[in-house]
Coordinates of C-alpha atoms in Angstrom, one line a residue:
M534 CA 0.0 0.0 0.0
R535 CA 1.0 3.7 -0.1
A536 CA 1.5 5.7 3.0
V537 CA 2.9 9.0 4.1
G538 CA 6.5 8.7 5.1
I539 CA 9.0 11.1 6.6
Q540 CA 12.3 11.5 4.8
G541 CA 15.1 10.9 7.3
S542 CA 12.6 9.6 9.9
K543 CA 12.0 13.2 11.2
G544 CA 12.0 16.7 9.8
P545 CA 9.9 19.7 8.6
A546 CA 6.6 19.5 6.8
T547 CA 8.4 19.4 3.5
S548 CA 10.0 16.0 4.5
L549 CA 6.6 14.3 4.1
F550 CA 6.2 12.1 1.0
I551 CA 4.2 9.1 -0.2
E552 CA 6.0 5.8 -0.2
E553 CA 5.2 2.1 -0.7
V554 CA 5.0 0.1 2.5
P555 CA 3.6 -3.4 3.5
T556 CA -0.1 -3.4 4.0
P557 CA -0.9 -4.3 7.7
A558 CA -2.8 -7.5 8.5
P559 CA -5.6 -7.3 11.0
K560 CA -4.8 -9.1 14.2
R561 CA -7.3 -10.7 16.5
N562 CA -10.2 -8.4 17.2
E563 CA -9.0 -6.0 14.5
V564 CA -10.3 -4.9 11.1
L565 CA -8.5 -3.5 8.1
V566 CA -10.0 -0.3 6.9
R567 CA -9.5 1.2 3.5
V568 CA -8.9 4.9 4.4
K569 CA -10.9 7.5 2.5
A570 CA -10.0 10.5 4.8
F571 CA -7.8 11.3 7.8
G572 CA -7.7 14.2 10.2
L573 CA -4.6 16.2 11.2
N574 CA -3.7 16.8 14.8
R575 CA -1.0 18.8 16.5
M576 CA 0.6 15.6 17.8
D577 CA 1.3 14.7 14.2
I578 CA 3.6 17.7 13.9
S579 CA 5.4 16.8 17.1
Q580 CA 5.8 13.2 16.0
R581 CA 7.0 14.3 12.6
E582 CA 9.7 16.4 14.3
G583 CA 10.7 13.5 16.6
R584 CA 9.4 15.2 19.8
Y585 CA 6.4 13.0 20.5
P586 CA 6.5 9.9 22.8
V587 CA 4.8 7.4 20.4
P588 CA 3.1 4.6 22.3
P589 CA 4.7 1.2 21.8
Q590 CA 1.7 -0.3 20.1
A591 CA 1.7 2.5 17.4
P592 CA 3.2 1.9 13.9
P593 CA 5.7 4.6 12.7
I594 CA 3.1 6.0 10.2
L595 CA 1.5 9.2 11.4
G596 CA -2.2 9.7 12.0
V597 CA -4.7 8.6 14.6
E598 CA -8.2 9.3 13.1
F599 CA -9.8 8.3 9.9
S600 CA -12.9 7.4 7.9
G601 CA -13.2 4.6 5.4
V602 CA -14.6 1.3 4.4
I603 CA -14.0 -2.1 6.1
H604 CA -11.8 -4.1 3.8
Q605 CA -11.0 -7.2 5.9
I606 CA -12.0 -8.6 9.3
G607 CA -9.6 -10.4 11.6
D608 CA -10.5 -13.3 13.9
I609 CA -12.8 -12.3 16.8
D610 CA -13.1 -13.6 20.4
D611 CA -15.9 -16.1 20.9
N612 CA -17.7 -13.9 23.3
D613 CA -17.8 -10.9 20.9
Q614 CA -20.6 -10.2 18.5
D615 CA -19.7 -9.8 14.9
L616 CA -20.9 -6.2 14.6
W617 CA -19.0 -5.4 11.4
E618 CA -19.1 -6.6 7.8
V619 CA -16.8 -6.0 4.9
G620 CA -18.0 -2.9 3.1
D621 CA -19.3 -1.1 6.2
E622 CA -18.6 2.7 6.2
V623 CA -16.9 3.6 9.5
F624 CA -14.7 6.1 11.3
G625 CA -12.6 5.8 14.4
L626 CA -9.5 6.2 16.4
V627 CA -6.3 4.3 16.2
Y628 CA -2.9 4.4 17.9
G629 CA -1.2 5.4 14.6
G630 CA -1.1 4.6 10.9
A631 CA -4.0 6.6 9.6
Y632 CA -1.9 8.5 7.0
A633 CA -2.2 5.5 4.7
E634 CA -4.4 3.6 2.2
Y635 CA -5.1 1.0 4.8
V636 CA -5.1 1.0 8.6
A637 CA -5.5 -1.9 11.1
V638 CA -7.7 -0.8 14.0
S639 CA -9.4 -2.4 17.0
R640 CA -13.0 -3.3 16.0
H641 CA -14.1 -1.8 19.3
M642 CA -12.8 1.7 18.3
L643 CA -14.9 1.9 15.2
I644 CA -18.1 4.0 14.8
R645 CA -20.6 3.5 12.0
K646 CA -20.7 6.4 9.7
P647 CA -24.1 7.8 9.0
S648 CA -25.0 7.6 5.3
D649 CA -25.5 11.3 5.0
W650 CA -22.2 12.3 6.5
S651 CA -19.2 13.1 4.3
W652 CA -16.0 11.3 4.7
E653 CA -14.3 14.5 5.7
L654 CA -16.8 15.2 8.5
A655 CA -16.4 11.7 9.9
A656 CA -12.6 11.9 9.8
A657 CA -12.7 15.2 11.7
I658 CA -14.4 13.8 14.8
P659 CA -12.6 11.0 16.6
E660 CA -9.5 12.4 18.2
T661 CA -10.8 15.9 18.7
W662 CA -14.1 15.0 20.2
M663 CA -12.8 12.1 22.3
T664 CA -10.1 14.4 23.8
A665 CA -12.7 17.1 24.7
T666 CA -15.1 14.5 26.1
Q667 CA -12.3 12.9 28.2
A668 CA -11.1 16.3 29.6
L669 CA -14.6 17.6 30.4
F670 CA -16.3 14.5 31.8
D671 CA -13.7 12.0 32.9
I672 CA -11.1 14.4 34.3
A673 CA -12.9 17.7 35.1
H674 CA -16.2 16.1 36.1
I675 CA -18.3 19.0 34.8
Q676 CA -21.5 19.7 36.7
P677 CA -24.5 21.8 35.5
G678 CA -23.9 25.4 36.4
D679 CA -20.1 25.3 36.2
R680 CA -18.2 28.1 34.6
V681 CA -15.6 26.7 32.1
L682 CA -12.6 28.3 30.4
W683 CA -11.1 26.8 27.3
H684 CA -7.6 28.0 26.3
A685 CA -6.6 27.9 22.6
G686 CA -10.3 28.4 22.1
A687 CA -10.3 28.1 18.3
S688 CA -8.4 24.8 18.3
T689 CA -10.4 21.8 17.3
V690 CA -10.5 20.3 20.8
S691 CA -11.7 23.6 22.3
I692 CA -14.2 24.1 19.5
A693 CA -15.6 20.7 20.6
G694 CA -15.2 21.5 24.2
I695 CA -17.0 24.8 24.1
Q696 CA -20.1 23.2 22.6
L697 CA -19.9 20.1 24.9
S698 CA -19.7 22.4 27.9
I699 CA -22.9 24.2 26.9
A700 CA -24.7 21.0 26.2
A701 CA -23.6 19.7 29.6
G702 CA -25.2 22.6 31.3
A703 CA -22.3 25.0 31.9
S704 CA -23.6 28.4 33.1
E705 CA -20.9 30.3 31.3
V706 CA -18.1 29.4 28.9
Y707 CA -15.1 31.5 28.2
A708 CA -12.2 31.2 25.8
S709 CA -8.7 32.6 25.2
V710 CA -7.7 33.0 21.6
G711 CA -5.0 34.7 19.5
T712 CA -6.9 37.0 17.1
D713 CA -10.0 39.2 17.0
E714 CA -11.4 36.9 14.3
K715 CA -11.2 34.0 16.6
V716 CA -12.9 36.0 19.4
Q717 CA -15.9 36.4 17.1
F718 CA -15.7 32.8 15.9
T719 CA -15.7 31.3 19.5
Q720 CA -18.5 33.6 20.7
K721 CA -20.6 32.4 17.8
L722 CA -20.0 28.9 19.0
G723 CA -21.5 29.9 22.4
A724 CA -18.7 31.3 24.5
R725 CA -20.1 34.1 26.6
R726 CA -16.9 36.1 26.2
S727 CA -13.6 35.4 24.4
F728 CA -10.3 37.2 25.0
N729 CA -7.6 38.0 22.5
Y730 CA -4.5 37.4 24.7
R731 CA -2.4 39.5 22.3
T732 CA -4.5 42.7 23.0
S733 CA -6.2 42.1 26.3
D734 CA -5.7 40.7 29.8
W735 CA -7.8 37.6 29.9
V736 CA -7.2 37.2 33.7
T737 CA -8.7 40.6 34.4
G738 CA -11.5 40.0 31.9
I739 CA -12.5 36.7 33.4
R740 CA -12.4 38.1 37.0
E741 CA -14.7 41.0 35.9
A742 CA -17.0 38.7 34.0
T743 CA -17.4 36.4 37.0
D744 CA -17.7 39.1 39.6
Q745 CA -14.3 37.9 40.9
A746 CA -15.5 34.4 41.6
G747 CA -13.4 32.8 38.8
V748 CA -14.1 29.7 36.8
D749 CA -14.8 26.1 38.0
I750 CA -13.0 24.3 35.1
I751 CA -10.0 25.4 33.1
I752 CA -8.8 23.3 30.1
D753 CA -5.2 24.3 29.2
F754 CA -3.0 23.5 26.2
I755 CA -0.5 26.3 26.9
G756 CA 1.4 25.2 29.9
K757 CA 4.2 27.3 31.4
D758 CA 2.9 30.8 30.4
Y759 CA -0.6 30.2 31.8
F760 CA 0.1 28.1 34.9
T761 CA 0.0 30.9 37.5
K762 CA -2.6 32.8 35.6
N763 CA -4.8 29.7 35.8
L764 CA -4.4 29.7 39.6
D765 CA -5.5 33.4 39.6
V766 CA -8.8 32.8 37.8
A767 CA -9.7 29.4 39.2
A768 CA -12.7 29.4 41.5
K769 CA -12.8 27.6 44.9
D770 CA -12.7 23.9 44.3
G771 CA -11.7 24.7 40.7
R772 CA -10.3 22.0 38.4
V773 CA -7.4 22.7 36.0
V774 CA -6.8 20.1 33.3
I775 CA -3.5 20.3 31.4
L776 CA -3.6 18.8 27.9
G777 CA -0.7 20.5 26.3
M778 CA 2.4 22.6 26.9
M779 CA 2.7 24.8 23.8
S780 CA 4.6 27.5 25.7
G781 CA 6.9 25.0 27.5
S782 CA 6.9 22.8 30.6
T783 CA 9.4 24.5 32.9
I784 CA 7.9 27.2 35.2
P785 CA 10.5 29.8 36.3
G786 CA 10.6 30.7 40.0
P787 CA 9.8 32.0 42.4
M788 CA 6.1 30.9 42.0
E789 CA 3.3 31.4 44.5
I790 CA 1.4 28.2 45.0
A791 CA -0.7 29.3 47.9
P792 CA -3.8 29.6 45.7
I793 CA -3.8 25.8 45.2
L794 CA -4.2 25.3 48.9
R795 CA -6.4 28.3 49.6
K796 CA -8.8 27.6 46.8
R797 CA -8.6 23.8 47.0
I798 CA -7.6 23.7 43.3
T799 CA -7.2 20.3 41.7
I800 CA -4.6 20.2 38.9
S801 CA -4.6 17.2 36.5
G802 CA -2.7 16.2 33.4
S803 CA -4.1 13.8 30.8
T804 CA -3.4 12.2 27.5
L805 CA -5.5 10.0 25.3
R806 CA -3.2 8.3 22.9
G807 CA -1.0 6.8 25.5
R808 CA -4.0 5.2 27.3
D809 CA -4.8 1.5 27.1
L810 CA -7.5 0.2 24.8
K811 CA -10.0 -0.5 27.5
Y812 CA -9.9 3.2 28.6
Q813 CA -10.1 4.5 25.0
I814 CA -13.1 2.3 24.4
S815 CA -14.9 3.9 27.4
V816 CA -14.1 7.4 26.1
K817 CA -15.3 6.5 22.6
E818 CA -18.6 5.3 24.0
E819 CA -19.0 8.4 26.1
M820 CA -18.3 10.6 23.1
V821 CA -20.8 8.7 21.0
K822 CA -23.4 9.4 23.7
R823 CA -22.5 13.0 24.4
A824 CA -21.6 14.4 21.0
L825 CA -22.9 12.4 18.1
P826 CA -26.6 13.1 18.5
G827 CA -25.9 16.8 18.5
I828 CA -23.6 16.5 15.5
A829 CA -26.2 14.4 13.7
S830 CA -29.0 17.0 14.4
R831 CA -26.6 19.8 13.4
Q832 CA -27.1 21.5 16.8
I833 CA -23.3 20.9 17.3
Q834 CA -20.9 22.1 14.7
V835 CA -17.8 20.4 13.4
P836 CA -16.1 23.2 11.4
I837 CA -13.6 22.0 8.8
E838 CA -11.0 24.6 7.9
R839 CA -9.7 23.0 4.7
V840 CA -9.6 19.7 2.8
F841 CA -6.4 18.7 1.0
S842 CA -5.6 15.7 -1.2
W843 CA -3.2 13.5 0.8
K844 CA -0.7 14.2 -2.0
D845 CA -0.5 17.7 -0.5
V846 CA -0.1 16.5 3.1
S847 CA 3.0 18.7 3.5
L848 CA 0.9 21.8 2.7
A849 CA -1.7 20.6 5.2
H850 CA 1.0 20.4 7.9
Q851 CA 2.3 23.8 7.0
L852 CA -1.2 25.3 7.3
M853 CA -1.6 23.7 10.8
E854 CA 1.8 25.2 11.8
T855 CA 0.5 28.7 11.1
N856 CA -2.0 28.4 14.0
S857 CA -4.5 30.3 11.9
S858 CA -7.1 27.6 11.4
K859 CA -10.5 27.6 13.1
G860 CA -11.5 24.1 12.4
K861 CA -10.3 20.7 11.3
I862 CA -7.7 20.1 8.6
V863 CA -8.5 16.9 6.7
C864 CA -6.8 15.0 3.9
T865 CA -8.6 12.7 1.5
I866 CA -7.3 9.7 -0.4
E867 CA -8.6 9.4 -4.0
W868 CA -10.1 6.0 -4.9

């Protein structure tokens, strides 16, 4: 089969190319999917550059989310029902290998694609919406009435998270973003207020908007630059969930940590790709329950920034690196 490779094993976006590699064979409880579309994620850039701790069960090929057609079904355990047939249209999450014509994936991580959904829409959902679901429900334990702050508010995970927060009964949702255009975009998604961190002080803005009470949940992808600011705006018994470290991971001292004690703040870090299959299945099932009905009814939006042919995957990576997108970047495979 053909797959996207990296010249020299790691490098810039221009190092991506299409090469011939062996087609994977589905193991027990796996199926082989012929890929029609795959979504891009920021972890793909880190992995391409050699900076991502790839889980041992992942192949070297990039990509964790896809849509396509079941091509072959491996052996299944006797106690499993045979839910899938060759020819079924599906989408799902995999530990790696989605940037390819075929990908082997656990049959338990597949979701049936509605017939009226495009391949691009289906491929834009798995990693993004599962990550947002995990952070909001499994880690932060959102409750009706909570105030929620999503950093990197126009990122695909936060786009999902803003909408899931509202659907879960959040009383107020806030976002920090990098442009005025993204302020307007996230407020149209439902954020009560969004703050352009380049031109305004989001700490002061959130304090004023909440009458100094702060927010109950903070989902952070930024890391170092926002750590102490998060403590400032967290409410009593607030929960801070760290999903990324875009500004770095080393916090310079001295740093005042008294707010953690005084406000009883819980700080958690989480990943999804490095989790075992049983955990990922549980998150998938939660996402199917929480998100898919709203997406199907179009009450929840899945914005797609741009669709590329996979032959232009290097251009797709370059677009993601600009941090200008306000939706998913998807590549399609022609067949």
